Coordinates of C-alpha atoms in Angstrom, one line a residue:
M1 CA 30.3 -58.4 -37.3
M2 CA 31.4 -54.9 -38.4
T3 CA 32.5 -56.8 -42.0
A4 CA 29.1 -58.8 -42.4
V5 CA 27.2 -55.2 -41.5
W6 CA 29.5 -53.5 -44.3
A7 CA 28.7 -56.5 -46.8
L8 CA 25.2 -56.1 -46.2
L9 CA 25.1 -52.4 -46.5
F10 CA 27.0 -52.7 -49.7
T11 CA 24.5 -55.4 -51.1
L12 CA 21.5 -53.3 -50.2
V13 CA 23.2 -50.2 -51.8
A14 CA 24.2 -51.8 -55.2
G15 CA 20.7 -52.9 -55.4
I16 CA 18.9 -49.6 -54.8
S17 CA 21.7 -48.2 -57.0
A18 CA 20.8 -50.5 -60.0
Q19 CA 17.1 -48.8 -60.5
A20 CA 18.5 -45.4 -59.3
H21 CA 18.3 -44.1 -63.0
D22 CA 15.1 -45.9 -63.8
S23 CA 13.2 -43.8 -61.5
R24 CA 12.1 -41.0 -64.4
P25 CA 8.6 -40.0 -64.6
V26 CA 6.6 -41.6 -67.3
A27 CA 7.3 -39.1 -70.4
V28 CA 4.1 -38.5 -72.9
D29 CA 4.1 -36.5 -75.8
L30 CA 0.8 -35.3 -76.9
R31 CA 0.3 -33.2 -79.8
E32 CA -2.7 -31.7 -81.5
I33 CA -2.2 -32.2 -85.2
A34 CA -5.4 -30.8 -86.5
P35 CA -8.6 -29.4 -84.7
Q36 CA -9.2 -31.8 -82.2
I37 CA -7.6 -34.7 -83.6
Y38 CA -4.1 -36.0 -81.4
R39 CA -1.1 -37.8 -81.8
L40 CA -0.3 -39.5 -78.5
N41 CA 3.1 -41.1 -78.0
F42 CA 4.8 -42.2 -74.6
V43 CA 7.8 -43.9 -72.8
V44 CA 8.0 -46.0 -69.9
P45 CA 10.9 -46.1 -67.6
P46 CA 12.4 -49.6 -67.6
S47 CA 11.8 -49.9 -63.6
V48 CA 8.2 -50.6 -64.4
A49 CA 7.8 -54.5 -64.7
R50 CA 6.3 -55.7 -68.0
Q51 CA 3.0 -57.6 -66.2
N52 CA 2.0 -53.5 -64.7
Y53 CA 2.9 -51.8 -68.1
P54 CA 0.4 -48.9 -68.4
T55 CA -2.4 -48.4 -70.6
I56 CA -2.1 -44.5 -71.5
S57 CA -4.9 -43.1 -73.6
L58 CA -7.4 -40.1 -74.8
N59 CA -11.0 -40.8 -74.0
C60 CA -12.0 -40.3 -77.6
P61 CA -12.3 -42.8 -80.2
Q62 CA -8.8 -43.9 -82.1
Q63 CA -8.4 -44.4 -85.9
D64 CA -5.4 -44.8 -87.7
G65 CA -3.2 -43.8 -84.8
V66 CA -4.8 -40.8 -83.9
Y67 CA -7.5 -39.7 -81.7
L68 CA -10.6 -38.1 -82.7
C69 CA -12.2 -36.1 -80.1
K70 CA -14.1 -33.7 -82.0
T71 CA -17.3 -35.1 -80.2
I72 CA -15.7 -34.8 -76.9
D73 CA -16.3 -31.6 -75.2
T74 CA -12.9 -32.1 -73.0
P75 CA -10.8 -34.8 -74.0
H76 CA -9.0 -36.3 -70.9
L77 CA -5.7 -38.5 -70.6
L78 CA -6.2 -41.9 -69.0
L79 CA -3.7 -43.7 -67.1
T80 CA -4.4 -47.3 -66.0
Y81 CA -1.6 -49.7 -64.5
P82 CA -2.9 -53.3 -64.1
E83 CA -1.5 -53.4 -60.6
G84 CA -1.4 -50.1 -59.4
N85 CA 1.0 -46.9 -60.2
P86 CA 4.4 -47.8 -58.4
A87 CA 4.9 -44.3 -57.2
L88 CA 5.7 -42.8 -60.7
T89 CA 5.1 -39.6 -61.8
T90 CA 3.4 -38.7 -65.5
L91 CA 5.4 -35.9 -67.3
V92 CA 3.2 -34.6 -70.2
K93 CA 4.5 -32.7 -72.9
Y94 CA 1.4 -31.2 -74.5
K95 CA 1.6 -29.1 -77.9
P96 CA -1.9 -27.6 -78.8
L97 CA -2.3 -26.7 -82.2
G98 CA -1.0 -23.3 -83.0
Q99 CA 0.1 -22.8 -79.1
N100 CA 3.3 -22.9 -77.0
Q101 CA 4.2 -26.7 -75.7
R102 CA 2.6 -27.0 -71.9
V103 CA 4.6 -29.2 -69.4
V104 CA 2.4 -30.7 -67.1
V105 CA 3.4 -33.0 -64.2
V106 CA 0.6 -35.6 -63.0
P107 CA 1.2 -37.1 -59.7
P108 CA 1.0 -40.6 -58.9
Q109 CA -2.3 -40.4 -57.4
E110 CA -3.9 -38.8 -60.6
T111 CA -5.2 -41.6 -63.0
E112 CA -6.5 -38.6 -65.8
W113 CA -5.6 -35.2 -66.8
A114 CA -8.0 -32.9 -68.9
L115 CA -6.5 -30.9 -71.9
T116 CA -7.5 -27.7 -70.9
T117 CA -5.9 -24.9 -69.2
A118 CA -2.5 -23.9 -69.7
A119 CA 0.1 -24.1 -66.8
S120 CA 0.8 -20.5 -65.3
M121 CA 4.5 -19.5 -64.5
S122 CA 3.8 -19.7 -60.7
Q123 CA 2.5 -23.6 -61.5
N124 CA 5.4 -24.3 -63.8
A125 CA 8.0 -22.9 -61.4
L126 CA 6.3 -25.2 -58.6
R127 CA 6.1 -28.1 -61.0
Y128 CA 10.1 -27.8 -62.1
G129 CA 11.0 -27.2 -58.5
A130 CA 9.3 -30.1 -57.2
L131 CA 11.1 -32.2 -60.1
G132 CA 14.4 -30.8 -59.2
V133 CA 14.1 -31.6 -55.4
A134 CA 13.0 -35.1 -56.7
H135 CA 15.7 -35.9 -58.6
I136 CA 18.3 -35.0 -56.6
L137 CA 17.0 -37.3 -53.7
S138 CA 16.4 -40.1 -56.0
G139 CA 20.1 -39.5 -57.5
F140 CA 22.0 -42.0 -55.4
D141 CA 25.6 -41.2 -57.3
H142 CA 25.0 -37.4 -56.7
L143 CA 24.2 -38.0 -52.8
L144 CA 27.1 -40.2 -52.4
F145 CA 29.6 -37.8 -53.9
I146 CA 28.1 -34.9 -51.8
C147 CA 28.1 -37.1 -48.8
L148 CA 31.7 -38.0 -49.2
L149 CA 32.6 -34.2 -49.7
C150 CA 30.7 -33.4 -46.4
F151 CA 33.6 -35.6 -45.1
I152 CA 36.4 -34.1 -46.5
A153 CA 35.4 -30.5 -46.5
R154 CA 34.7 -30.3 -42.8
Q155 CA 35.4 -26.9 -41.7
R156 CA 35.3 -25.5 -45.0
L157 CA 32.0 -27.4 -45.8
I158 CA 29.7 -24.3 -46.7
V159 CA 32.4 -22.6 -49.2
T160 CA 33.1 -25.8 -50.8
I161 CA 29.3 -27.0 -51.2
T162 CA 28.9 -23.5 -52.8
G163 CA 31.5 -24.2 -55.4
F164 CA 30.0 -27.5 -56.2
T165 CA 26.5 -25.7 -56.5
L166 CA 27.8 -22.6 -58.6
A167 CA 29.8 -25.0 -60.9
H168 CA 26.7 -27.6 -61.8
S169 CA 24.4 -24.5 -62.2
V170 CA 26.6 -23.3 -64.9
T171 CA 26.7 -26.9 -66.8
L172 CA 23.0 -27.6 -66.1
A173 CA 22.2 -24.5 -68.0
L174 CA 24.5 -24.7 -70.7
A175 CA 23.5 -28.3 -71.4
S176 CA 20.1 -28.1 -71.0
L177 CA 20.0 -25.1 -73.5
G178 CA 21.8 -27.3 -76.2
V179 CA 25.1 -25.0 -75.8
I180 CA 27.3 -28.0 -74.9
R181 CA 26.4 -31.6 -75.6
L182 CA 28.2 -34.5 -74.4
S183 CA 27.5 -38.5 -74.5
V184 CA 25.1 -39.1 -71.7
A185 CA 26.9 -42.6 -71.1
A186 CA 30.2 -41.1 -70.8
V187 CA 28.6 -38.2 -68.4
E188 CA 27.2 -41.3 -65.7
A189 CA 30.3 -43.5 -65.9
S190 CA 32.3 -40.3 -65.4
I191 CA 30.0 -39.6 -62.2
A192 CA 30.8 -42.7 -60.9
L193 CA 34.6 -42.2 -61.5
S194 CA 34.4 -38.9 -59.6
I195 CA 33.0 -41.2 -56.5
I196 CA 35.7 -43.5 -56.8
F197 CA 38.5 -40.7 -56.6
M198 CA 36.8 -39.2 -53.7
A199 CA 36.5 -42.5 -52.0
A200 CA 40.5 -43.2 -52.7
E201 CA 41.3 -39.9 -51.1
L202 CA 39.0 -41.0 -47.8
I203 CA 41.1 -44.6 -47.5
R204 CA 44.3 -42.6 -48.0
G205 CA 43.7 -39.9 -45.6
D206 CA 46.6 -38.0 -46.7
R207 CA 45.7 -34.2 -45.4
A208 CA 48.6 -32.9 -47.5
S209 CA 47.0 -33.9 -50.9
L210 CA 45.6 -31.2 -53.2
L211 CA 41.7 -32.6 -52.2
W212 CA 42.4 -32.3 -48.5
R213 CA 44.1 -28.9 -48.7
R214 CA 42.2 -27.2 -51.6
P215 CA 38.4 -29.1 -51.5
V216 CA 36.7 -26.1 -53.2
L217 CA 38.6 -26.5 -56.3
M218 CA 37.8 -30.2 -56.4
S219 CA 34.2 -29.3 -55.6
V220 CA 33.9 -27.1 -58.7
G221 CA 35.7 -29.3 -61.2
F222 CA 33.5 -32.1 -60.1
G223 CA 30.4 -30.0 -59.9
L224 CA 30.9 -29.0 -63.7
L225 CA 30.7 -32.9 -64.6
H226 CA 27.7 -33.6 -62.3
G227 CA 25.9 -30.6 -64.1
F228 CA 25.7 -32.4 -66.9
G229 CA 24.6 -35.4 -65.4
F230 CA 21.8 -33.0 -63.9
A231 CA 21.0 -31.5 -67.4
T232 CA 20.4 -35.1 -68.9
V233 CA 17.3 -35.3 -66.8
L234 CA 16.1 -32.0 -67.4
R235 CA 16.8 -32.4 -71.5
D236 CA 14.7 -35.7 -71.3
I237 CA 11.8 -33.8 -69.6
G238 CA 11.8 -30.7 -71.8
L239 CA 11.4 -27.1 -71.1
P240 CA 8.0 -25.1 -71.6
E241 CA 8.0 -22.8 -74.6
G242 CA 8.4 -19.3 -73.5
Q243 CA 9.2 -20.2 -69.9
S244 CA 12.4 -22.3 -70.6
A245 CA 14.7 -19.7 -68.2
L246 CA 12.1 -19.7 -65.5
A247 CA 11.6 -23.7 -65.6
L248 CA 15.4 -23.9 -65.8
A249 CA 15.7 -21.6 -62.4
A250 CA 13.0 -23.6 -60.7
F251 CA 14.7 -27.1 -61.4
N252 CA 18.1 -25.8 -60.3
M253 CA 16.2 -24.1 -57.5
G254 CA 14.8 -27.7 -56.4
V255 CA 18.1 -29.5 -56.7
E256 CA 19.8 -27.1 -54.5
I257 CA 17.0 -27.3 -51.9
G258 CA 17.3 -31.1 -52.0
Q259 CA 20.9 -31.0 -51.7
V260 CA 20.7 -28.8 -48.5
L261 CA 17.9 -31.3 -47.1
F262 CA 20.3 -34.4 -47.5
I263 CA 23.4 -32.2 -46.1
A264 CA 21.4 -31.5 -43.2
A265 CA 20.4 -35.0 -42.6
V266 CA 23.7 -36.1 -43.1
L267 CA 25.1 -34.0 -40.5
V268 CA 22.4 -34.3 -38.1
L269 CA 22.9 -38.2 -38.3
V270 CA 26.7 -38.1 -37.7
R271 CA 26.5 -35.4 -34.6
S272 CA 23.6 -38.3 -33.3
L273 CA 25.7 -40.8 -33.4
S274 CA 28.8 -39.0 -31.5
A275 CA 26.1 -37.5 -28.8
L276 CA 25.3 -41.0 -28.3
R277 CA 28.6 -42.7 -28.6
L278 CA 27.2 -45.3 -30.9
P279 CA 29.8 -47.1 -33.1
H280 CA 29.8 -45.6 -36.4
P281 CA 32.1 -46.3 -39.2
S282 CA 35.7 -45.0 -39.6
M283 CA 36.5 -43.1 -42.7
T284 CA 38.2 -45.6 -44.4
Q285 CA 35.4 -48.1 -44.2
I286 CA 33.4 -45.5 -45.6
G287 CA 35.8 -45.2 -48.4
W288 CA 35.8 -48.7 -49.3
V289 CA 32.2 -49.2 -49.2
S290 CA 31.5 -46.0 -51.2
G291 CA 34.3 -47.0 -53.8
S292 CA 32.7 -50.4 -54.1
V293 CA 29.5 -48.9 -54.8
A294 CA 30.9 -46.5 -57.1
A295 CA 33.1 -49.0 -59.4
F296 CA 29.7 -51.4 -59.6
W297 CA 27.9 -48.3 -60.8
M298 CA 30.7 -47.6 -63.3
W299 CA 31.2 -51.0 -64.9
Q300 CA 27.2 -51.3 -65.1
R301 CA 26.7 -47.8 -67.2
I302 CA 29.9 -48.7 -69.5
A303 CA 28.1 -52.3 -70.2
L304 CA 24.7 -50.4 -70.6
A305 CA 26.3 -48.2 -73.2
L306 CA 28.0 -50.9 -74.9

C-alpha cells in the first residue's frame, strides 16, 4: 500500500513539475516610438494552451505594425483570453517617449490597463515583493531543496537557512545586474542536480558525512547556485529604470517571505503528523521520491536545452 501511495505522489509531483517553470507571467513590451505612437510586443508562456492564446492590443487604430493613439485621450492595454485568464499575471514594461521605463504588474482579474501615471517607489516595492513571493511558492525545485535542507539541518535549521538566504541573495544581485552571466539551461539542470545530491544524502543517512556535520557549508554553496535561478526570472521580468536597487531588494525580500512561509508550513505538517501519531514517510522514502523527481527535472531540462 505504501509503495502505491509513493508512486502516486511521484506521478503527481512530476506532472506538476513539468509546468513549474511555465507559470511565468505574460510579458508585454510597450514603447512609445513617437508622440502617441506605440509599438507593442508580447510573449506568452508555454503553459497557455493554443486555443486560449490571448489577444493583447491597444484601444487605438493599428497601421503598419504600430498603434496610432493621437485621437485617444487615454490609451488602454486590452487583454482578452478566449477561455478566460488561466490565473496568469501580465507584466508590462512600458517605455514612454523620453522617460524612464515603467514596470507594471497587471493581476489576472484585470483585463485592461491605462497608460497614465508612473508607478511610485512604494508601488514598485509592493509589486516586486509580490513577484518574489509568487516565484518562490511556484518554484517547486527550490521548495523541494529547502524541504530536504530542513530535514538534514534540524537543530541547526535557522543558521543553515540563513546561510542559504545570504548566499542566494549575493548571486541574485550579481546576476540580475548583469555582473555575472551563466547559461540558463546549465543553471536549471544544476539546481535539479543539487536536489539529487541532497536526496542521496538522506538515503545514505551517514551522519558522519560533511553535509550532515556542516549543513551550513552546503547551504551556502548551493545557495549561490540557486541565486542564479532566481535571477533568471528577475532578468526576464526586468528592473524599472531609476529604481533597480529598490525593485531588486523588494524581489529578494519577497523570496525570503515566501521561503519562511513554506518552512513554517513544513514544520507544522511534520509536528502535526508526529502529535497525531499518523503514519509518515521515512527519510529514506523521502529521499527516493525526491531524488526521482529531481532526476526527472534534470533530464527534462537537459532535453529542452538541446
